[in-house]
Short mmCIF file of C-alpha atoms in Angstrom, two decimals:
data_model
loop_
_atom_site.label_atom_id
_atom_site.label_comp_id
_atom_site.label_asym_id
_atom_site.label_seq_id
_atom_site.Cartn_x
_atom_site.Cartn_y
_atom_site.Cartn_z
CA THR A 1 -69.77 -38.60 -54.63
CA GLY A 2 -70.82 -40.78 -51.68
CA ILE A 3 -70.14 -37.96 -49.23
CA LEU A 4 -72.13 -35.49 -51.36
CA LEU A 5 -75.04 -37.92 -51.64
CA THR A 6 -75.06 -38.37 -47.86
CA ILE A 7 -75.13 -34.59 -47.40
CA CYS A 8 -78.02 -34.27 -49.86
CA MET A 9 -79.97 -37.00 -48.05
CA ILE A 10 -79.48 -35.32 -44.68
CA LEU A 11 -80.54 -31.94 -46.04
CA GLY A 12 -83.50 -33.56 -47.76
CA THR A 13 -84.84 -34.80 -44.42
CA ILE A 14 -84.78 -31.21 -43.18
CA PHE A 15 -86.43 -29.77 -46.28
CA PRO A 16 -88.88 -32.41 -47.60
CA VAL A 17 -89.83 -32.38 -51.26
CA LEU A 18 -93.46 -31.36 -51.74
CA ALA A 19 -93.97 -32.49 -55.34
CA GLU A 20 -94.79 -35.99 -56.46
CA THR A 21 -92.18 -37.20 -58.92
CA GLU A 22 -91.41 -40.46 -60.65
CA ASN A 23 -88.09 -40.76 -58.83
CA THR A 24 -88.93 -40.13 -55.16
CA SER A 25 -85.25 -40.30 -54.21
CA LEU A 26 -84.65 -36.84 -55.67
CA GLU A 27 -84.37 -34.31 -52.86
CA ILE A 28 -83.16 -30.72 -52.80
CA SER A 29 -82.49 -28.45 -49.86
CA ALA A 30 -83.45 -25.25 -51.71
CA ALA A 31 -86.61 -23.63 -50.39
CA SER A 32 -88.08 -23.64 -53.91
CA GLY A 33 -87.19 -25.43 -57.12
CA ILE A 34 -88.64 -26.43 -60.44
CA LEU A 35 -87.61 -28.34 -63.57
CA MET A 36 -89.44 -27.52 -66.79
CA GLU A 37 -89.14 -28.77 -70.36
CA VAL A 38 -88.60 -25.76 -72.62
CA GLU A 39 -90.78 -26.48 -75.66
CA THR A 40 -94.05 -27.44 -73.97
CA GLY A 41 -93.62 -26.05 -70.47
CA LYS A 42 -94.18 -29.50 -69.00
CA ILE A 43 -93.13 -29.56 -65.34
CA LEU A 44 -90.94 -32.55 -64.54
CA TYR A 45 -90.27 -31.69 -60.91
CA GLU A 46 -91.27 -29.00 -58.46
CA LYS A 47 -90.89 -28.09 -54.82
CA ASP A 48 -92.81 -25.18 -53.34
CA SER A 49 -92.65 -23.55 -56.77
CA ASN A 50 -95.41 -20.97 -56.23
CA THR A 51 -94.18 -19.44 -52.98
CA ARG A 52 -93.03 -15.84 -53.36
CA ARG A 53 -89.33 -15.35 -52.69
CA SER A 54 -86.65 -12.75 -53.28
CA PRO A 55 -84.82 -13.56 -56.57
CA ALA A 56 -81.66 -11.45 -56.07
CA SER A 57 -79.81 -10.96 -59.39
CA VAL A 58 -81.97 -13.50 -61.20
CA THR A 59 -84.10 -10.34 -61.52
CA LYS A 60 -81.81 -9.41 -64.39
CA VAL A 61 -83.44 -12.01 -66.65
CA MET A 62 -86.41 -9.65 -66.98
CA THR A 63 -84.08 -6.67 -67.40
CA LEU A 64 -82.33 -8.50 -70.23
CA LEU A 65 -85.61 -9.47 -71.87
CA LEU A 66 -86.69 -5.82 -72.08
CA ILE A 67 -83.28 -4.88 -73.49
CA PHE A 68 -83.47 -7.56 -76.18
CA GLU A 69 -87.03 -6.58 -77.07
CA GLN A 70 -85.80 -3.01 -77.56
CA LEU A 71 -83.13 -4.35 -79.89
CA GLU A 72 -85.68 -6.38 -81.85
CA SER A 73 -87.96 -3.36 -82.23
CA GLY A 74 -85.13 -1.26 -83.65
CA LYS A 75 -85.36 1.28 -80.82
CA LEU A 76 -81.95 0.20 -79.58
CA SER A 77 -78.74 -0.85 -81.31
CA LEU A 78 -75.79 -2.86 -79.99
CA ASP A 79 -73.56 0.03 -81.07
CA ASP A 80 -75.48 2.71 -79.13
CA ILE A 81 -73.41 4.45 -76.47
CA VAL A 82 -74.55 4.30 -72.84
CA THR A 83 -73.30 6.83 -70.30
CA THR A 84 -73.05 5.76 -66.66
CA SER A 85 -74.83 8.06 -64.21
CA ALA A 86 -73.89 8.75 -60.60
CA HIS A 87 -76.86 6.62 -59.53
CA ALA A 88 -75.72 3.67 -61.65
CA LYS A 89 -72.14 3.99 -60.34
CA SER A 90 -73.42 3.96 -56.75
CA MET A 91 -74.75 0.41 -56.98
CA GLY A 92 -73.12 -2.02 -54.59
CA GLY A 93 -72.97 -5.79 -54.78
CA SER A 94 -71.73 -7.38 -57.99
CA GLN A 95 -70.50 -4.75 -60.42
CA VAL A 96 -68.07 -4.03 -63.22
CA PHE A 97 -66.90 -0.79 -61.58
CA LEU A 98 -68.28 1.68 -64.08
CA GLU A 99 -67.34 5.30 -63.31
CA GLU A 100 -69.74 8.22 -63.50
CA GLY A 101 -69.60 9.53 -67.05
CA GLU A 102 -67.99 6.35 -68.40
CA GLN A 103 -69.29 5.38 -71.83
CA GLN A 104 -69.62 1.86 -73.19
CA ASN A 105 -71.75 0.48 -75.99
CA VAL A 106 -74.93 -1.53 -75.47
CA GLU A 107 -73.29 -4.83 -76.43
CA THR A 108 -70.64 -4.43 -73.72
CA MET A 109 -73.26 -3.43 -71.15
CA ILE A 110 -75.35 -6.51 -71.94
CA LYS A 111 -72.34 -8.77 -71.51
CA CYS A 112 -71.56 -7.07 -68.20
CA ILE A 113 -75.08 -7.90 -67.01
CA VAL A 114 -75.14 -11.50 -68.24
CA ILE A 115 -71.60 -12.56 -67.40
CA ALA A 116 -70.51 -10.37 -64.47
CA SER A 117 -74.03 -9.68 -63.11
CA GLY A 118 -73.14 -5.98 -63.02
CA ASN A 119 -75.67 -4.01 -60.98
CA ASP A 120 -74.12 -0.79 -62.26
CA ALA A 121 -74.49 -1.90 -65.88
CA SER A 122 -78.11 -2.94 -65.29
CA VAL A 123 -79.07 0.45 -63.89
CA ALA A 124 -77.17 2.28 -66.63
CA MET A 125 -79.09 0.34 -69.28
CA ALA A 126 -82.41 0.91 -67.49
CA GLU A 127 -81.80 4.65 -67.43
CA HIS A 128 -80.68 4.67 -71.06
CA ILE A 129 -83.86 2.93 -72.22
CA ALA A 130 -86.52 4.43 -69.96
CA GLY A 131 -85.01 7.66 -68.64
CA SER A 132 -84.92 6.45 -65.04
CA GLU A 133 -84.59 3.18 -63.21
CA GLN A 134 -88.11 3.51 -61.77
CA SER A 135 -89.65 4.00 -65.20
CA PHE A 136 -87.82 0.90 -66.40
CA VAL A 137 -89.00 -1.08 -63.35
CA ASP A 138 -92.57 -0.05 -64.19
CA ARG A 139 -92.05 -1.61 -67.62
CA MET A 140 -90.67 -4.76 -65.98
CA ASN A 141 -93.80 -5.12 -63.88
CA GLN A 142 -96.05 -4.52 -66.87
CA ARG A 143 -94.17 -7.16 -68.87
CA ALA A 144 -94.53 -9.61 -65.97
CA VAL A 145 -98.30 -9.11 -66.09
CA GLU A 146 -98.33 -9.65 -69.86
CA LEU A 147 -96.37 -12.90 -69.50
CA GLY A 148 -98.75 -14.23 -66.86
CA MET A 149 -96.24 -14.02 -64.00
CA LYS A 150 -98.98 -13.75 -61.39
CA ASN A 151 -96.72 -13.89 -58.32
CA THR A 152 -94.03 -11.47 -59.43
CA HIS A 153 -93.32 -7.82 -58.62
CA PHE A 154 -90.09 -5.90 -59.05
CA ALA A 155 -88.77 -2.99 -56.98
CA ASP A 156 -85.49 -2.50 -58.87
CA CYS A 157 -83.88 -3.66 -62.10
CA CYS A 158 -80.94 -5.61 -60.68
CA GLY A 159 -82.21 -7.49 -57.61
CA LEU A 160 -79.96 -5.75 -55.11
CA THR A 161 -82.92 -4.68 -52.97
CA ASP A 162 -84.23 -6.66 -50.01
CA SER A 163 -87.60 -4.92 -50.23
CA ASP A 164 -90.66 -7.05 -49.49
CA ALA A 165 -92.13 -5.57 -52.67
CA HIS A 166 -89.52 -7.40 -54.76
CA TYR A 167 -90.50 -11.02 -55.24
CA THR A 168 -91.18 -13.83 -57.70
CA THR A 169 -91.56 -17.62 -57.69
CA ALA A 170 -89.67 -20.54 -59.15
CA TYR A 171 -92.59 -21.20 -61.50
CA ASP A 172 -92.78 -17.60 -62.73
CA LEU A 173 -89.03 -17.53 -63.36
CA ALA A 174 -89.20 -20.78 -65.32
CA LYS A 175 -91.98 -19.34 -67.50
CA LEU A 176 -89.93 -16.16 -67.99
CA MET A 177 -86.83 -18.09 -69.02
CA GLN A 178 -88.93 -20.29 -71.31
CA TYR A 179 -90.09 -17.15 -73.10
CA CYS A 180 -86.58 -15.65 -73.20
CA MET A 181 -85.17 -18.76 -74.86
CA LYS A 182 -87.31 -18.01 -77.92
CA ASN A 183 -85.07 -14.99 -78.50
CA SER A 184 -82.02 -16.02 -80.54
CA THR A 185 -79.86 -13.13 -79.30
CA PHE A 186 -80.68 -13.96 -75.70
CA ARG A 187 -79.79 -17.62 -76.30
CA THR A 188 -76.40 -16.63 -77.69
CA ILE A 189 -75.36 -14.07 -75.09
CA ALA A 190 -76.78 -15.90 -72.05
CA GLY A 191 -74.30 -18.71 -72.65
CA LEU A 192 -71.13 -16.62 -72.90
CA LYS A 193 -68.36 -17.47 -70.45
CA PHE A 194 -66.19 -14.35 -70.49
CA CYS A 195 -66.49 -10.66 -71.29
CA THR A 196 -64.07 -7.79 -71.73
CA VAL A 197 -64.91 -4.22 -70.81
CA PRO A 198 -62.84 -1.98 -73.09
CA ALA A 199 -60.45 0.52 -71.57
CA THR A 200 -61.59 4.12 -71.03
CA ASN A 201 -59.83 7.29 -69.90
CA LYS A 202 -60.37 6.26 -66.28
CA TYR A 203 -59.99 2.50 -66.39
CA GLY A 204 -57.92 -0.04 -68.18
CA GLU A 205 -59.39 -3.13 -69.78
CA ARG A 206 -61.48 -5.26 -67.40
CA ILE A 207 -62.07 -8.98 -67.92
CA PHE A 208 -64.80 -10.94 -66.16
CA THR A 209 -65.72 -14.62 -65.96
CA SER A 210 -69.32 -15.79 -65.85
CA THR A 211 -70.86 -16.06 -62.40
CA ASN A 212 -72.64 -19.16 -63.73
CA GLU A 213 -70.04 -21.82 -63.01
CA LEU A 214 -72.07 -24.49 -64.78
CA LEU A 215 -70.70 -22.96 -67.97
CA THR A 216 -67.00 -23.03 -67.15
CA LEU A 217 -64.39 -24.32 -64.74
CA VAL A 218 -63.47 -21.61 -62.23
CA ASP A 219 -60.61 -21.84 -59.72
CA ASN A 220 -60.67 -25.63 -60.04
CA ARG A 221 -64.20 -25.82 -58.57
CA ASN A 222 -65.95 -28.60 -60.41
CA TYR A 223 -69.44 -27.20 -60.97
CA TYR A 224 -69.12 -27.43 -64.76
CA TYR A 225 -72.08 -29.11 -66.52
CA LYS A 226 -71.46 -29.94 -70.15
CA TYR A 227 -75.11 -29.58 -71.20
CA ALA A 228 -75.57 -26.10 -69.67
CA ILE A 229 -76.19 -23.42 -72.29
CA ALA A 230 -77.53 -20.37 -70.41
CA GLY A 231 -78.36 -19.09 -66.97
CA LYS A 232 -78.35 -16.33 -64.37
CA THR A 233 -77.10 -16.48 -60.80
CA GLY A 234 -78.19 -14.43 -57.80
CA TYR A 235 -77.32 -13.82 -54.18
CA THR A 236 -78.30 -11.49 -51.35
CA THR A 237 -78.49 -12.15 -47.64
CA GLU A 238 -82.29 -12.10 -47.91
CA ALA A 239 -82.55 -14.26 -51.04
CA LYS A 240 -79.63 -16.59 -50.32
CA ASN A 241 -78.26 -18.36 -53.42
CA CYS A 242 -80.45 -18.49 -56.52
CA LEU A 243 -79.98 -19.80 -60.04
CA VAL A 244 -82.07 -20.14 -63.17
CA SER A 245 -80.34 -22.25 -65.80
CA VAL A 246 -80.98 -23.94 -69.15
CA SER A 247 -79.46 -27.17 -70.46
CA ASN A 248 -79.61 -28.92 -73.82
CA LYS A 249 -78.88 -32.61 -74.29
CA ASP A 250 -79.40 -33.86 -77.84
CA GLY A 251 -82.08 -31.25 -78.46
CA PHE A 252 -83.92 -31.94 -75.19
CA GLU A 253 -83.92 -28.58 -73.37
CA LEU A 254 -84.66 -28.15 -69.68
CA ILE A 255 -85.02 -25.13 -67.39
CA SER A 256 -84.04 -25.41 -63.74
CA VAL A 257 -84.81 -22.82 -61.07
CA ILE A 258 -83.31 -22.96 -57.58
CA LEU A 259 -84.31 -20.30 -55.03
CA SER A 260 -83.02 -19.74 -51.52
CA VAL A 261 -80.37 -22.37 -50.98
CA GLY A 262 -77.33 -22.18 -48.71
CA LEU A 263 -73.88 -23.66 -48.86
CA TYR A 264 -73.13 -27.31 -48.27
CA PRO A 265 -70.23 -28.20 -45.95
CA ASN A 266 -66.79 -27.16 -47.20
CA ASN A 267 -68.36 -24.16 -48.99
CA ILE A 268 -69.88 -26.31 -51.73
CA SER A 269 -72.41 -24.19 -53.63
CA GLY A 270 -75.91 -25.63 -53.28
CA LYS A 271 -77.27 -23.72 -56.27
CA PHE A 272 -74.90 -25.43 -58.70
CA VAL A 273 -75.02 -28.88 -57.14
CA GLU A 274 -78.82 -28.95 -56.93
CA THR A 275 -79.28 -27.54 -60.43
CA LYS A 276 -77.12 -30.36 -61.78
CA SER A 277 -79.19 -32.83 -59.74
CA LEU A 278 -82.40 -31.49 -61.29
CA PHE A 279 -80.98 -31.64 -64.82
CA ASN A 280 -79.70 -35.18 -64.31
CA TYR A 281 -83.06 -36.20 -62.87
CA GLY A 282 -84.78 -34.84 -65.98
CA TYR A 283 -82.50 -36.60 -68.42
CA ASP A 284 -82.55 -39.86 -66.44
CA ASN A 285 -86.33 -40.02 -66.17
CA TYR A 286 -87.69 -38.25 -69.27
CA THR A 287 -87.02 -38.14 -72.96
CA LEU A 288 -88.26 -36.62 -76.19
CA ARG A 289 -90.17 -38.94 -78.47
CA LYS A 290 -91.42 -38.19 -81.96
CA LEU A 291 -94.98 -39.50 -82.05
CA ARG A 292 -95.78 -38.63 -85.68
CA GLU A 293 -93.83 -37.16 -88.56
CA LYS A 294 -94.71 -34.25 -90.77
CA ASP A 295 -96.64 -35.26 -93.92
CA ALA A 296 -97.45 -38.72 -92.55
CA ILE A 297 -100.97 -39.95 -93.28
CA ALA A 298 -103.08 -39.63 -90.13
CA THR A 299 -106.39 -40.86 -91.48
CA GLN A 300 -108.62 -40.99 -94.54
CA VAL A 301 -111.91 -39.16 -94.95
CA GLU A 302 -114.80 -39.35 -97.38
CA VAL A 303 -115.43 -36.15 -99.31
CA GLY A 304 -118.90 -35.30 -100.56
CA ASN A 305 -119.19 -34.64 -104.30
CA GLY A 306 -115.68 -35.94 -104.78
CA THR A 307 -114.44 -37.67 -107.89
CA LYS A 308 -113.29 -41.26 -107.88
CA GLU A 309 -109.78 -40.00 -107.13
CA THR A 310 -110.79 -37.58 -104.33
CA LYS A 311 -113.77 -39.25 -102.71
CA ASN A 312 -111.50 -40.95 -100.13
CA LEU A 313 -108.96 -38.30 -99.18
CA ASP A 314 -105.75 -38.83 -97.17
CA LEU A 315 -105.21 -36.28 -94.41
CA LEU A 316 -101.57 -35.41 -93.74
CA ILE A 317 -100.01 -34.17 -90.50
CA SER A 318 -98.84 -30.56 -90.81
CA ASP A 319 -95.83 -30.79 -88.47
CA ASP A 320 -93.80 -33.28 -86.47
CA ILE A 321 -95.45 -34.14 -83.16
CA THR A 322 -92.84 -34.56 -80.44
CA ALA A 323 -93.69 -35.18 -76.79
CA THR A 324 -91.87 -35.18 -73.47
CA ILE A 325 -92.55 -38.56 -71.91
CA LYS A 326 -91.27 -40.70 -69.09
CA GLN A 327 -88.45 -43.04 -70.05
CA SER A 328 -90.59 -45.91 -68.76
CA ASP A 329 -93.30 -45.00 -71.29
CA PHE A 330 -91.01 -44.83 -74.29
CA ASN A 331 -92.48 -47.94 -75.94
CA THR A 332 -96.08 -47.18 -74.99
CA GLU A 333 -98.48 -46.80 -77.90
CA PHE A 334 -100.37 -43.55 -77.34
CA GLU A 335 -103.71 -43.22 -79.10
CA PRO A 336 -104.44 -39.79 -80.60
CA GLU A 337 -107.73 -37.93 -80.76
CA ILE A 338 -108.61 -37.00 -84.33
CA GLN A 339 -111.08 -34.22 -85.09
CA ILE A 340 -112.38 -33.77 -88.62
CA ASN A 341 -114.26 -30.74 -89.90
CA GLU A 342 -117.92 -31.44 -90.60
CA ASN A 343 -119.55 -31.66 -94.05
CA LEU A 344 -116.46 -31.97 -96.21
CA HIS A 345 -117.35 -31.33 -99.85
CA ALA A 346 -115.30 -30.95 -103.01
CA PRO A 347 -113.57 -28.94 -104.24
CA ILE A 348 -110.84 -29.08 -101.59
CA ALA A 349 -107.53 -27.33 -102.18
CA GLN A 350 -104.21 -29.04 -101.57
CA GLY A 351 -102.94 -28.01 -98.15
CA GLU A 352 -106.37 -26.99 -96.88
CA VAL A 353 -106.80 -27.56 -93.13
CA LEU A 354 -109.50 -30.15 -92.53
CA GLY A 355 -108.95 -31.22 -88.94
CA LYS A 356 -106.63 -31.71 -86.01
CA ILE A 357 -104.75 -34.57 -84.35
CA THR A 358 -103.98 -34.44 -80.61
CA TYR A 359 -102.09 -36.64 -78.16
CA ASN A 360 -102.92 -36.06 -74.49
CA ILE A 361 -100.09 -37.36 -72.31
CA ASP A 362 -99.66 -36.63 -68.59
CA GLY A 363 -101.73 -33.46 -68.76
CA ILE A 364 -99.99 -31.97 -71.82
CA SER A 365 -101.59 -31.79 -75.28
CA TYR A 366 -99.39 -32.29 -78.34
CA SER A 367 -101.20 -31.50 -81.57
CA ALA A 368 -100.93 -30.65 -85.24
CA GLU A 369 -103.28 -29.68 -88.03
CA LEU A 370 -104.52 -32.19 -90.60
CA LYS A 371 -104.25 -31.02 -94.20
CA ALA A 372 -105.42 -32.29 -97.56
#
């Protein structure tokens, strides 16, 4: 641990952290990085997070999102059969060695993309959904626009390209993963550790282990992180090592993005080490705190034309209000802003929305409706 810390400190002097953080001792050597809380999108740490960089196979997060949205719409089924084309088979880099004409179902193809980072499986799925890889890439770029990924453009569906037209940022990837984590199927499959490609006429059964070594112990390399629940790795010579990952500790979910990081001495993988450092920083310095509970009385209002029983009406909070706060602020009493609708007059129905309660903490607003 002491040796690793020394290495991190040396690398940190070469690549200074640009963001202001509560713990200024945190340093990463990756060219770009970000740590985001999942529910609110609150940024807990960032370094050069809006600079455009090549994402390598982290590209496949968008590919997977489009696949899962096709499943949700009913236009695609996990049992549908996908046939591998010559173009899909020709993909280099990470692959599951699909043969031209080989048929596998959608569920297997998805697992090949998530777990083995199969470029061949990605292209096969793109062609199956959109008719051609380019048509699918056009959809990827349109979806990026819709999600507000302002510094993102894709040139292929798997990230194998080194084209200057293929780029994104740590911030855009964090926002993309935040959106993906709302999809229950994505959450389940993105955390799988192993996949099996069934035997065909040309190949026997193929078994692959996740490229995301935060999820499992591989070849006795200790990158395992017990709170990791999902993620996608990437590597090309242009992009270097990349990783977007999600962790969950007691319901507190964080997204980490590391872009363009090399190897530490002794072939230690910077993308795993620095992702763990970001997650640990988040859990050491921040926490979730429930500010108000659902159905708690927020305030009392006077109702015009009300009876003796309803003239002074309790307003109840519609939902729990939970905030991401610094550990050092855990016992701080935060004062909310309460807005009440004007000219309240009876009759008022039970459950009617009459206002809003908001806590503004470190640039993030946490709010709920106020109901009768």
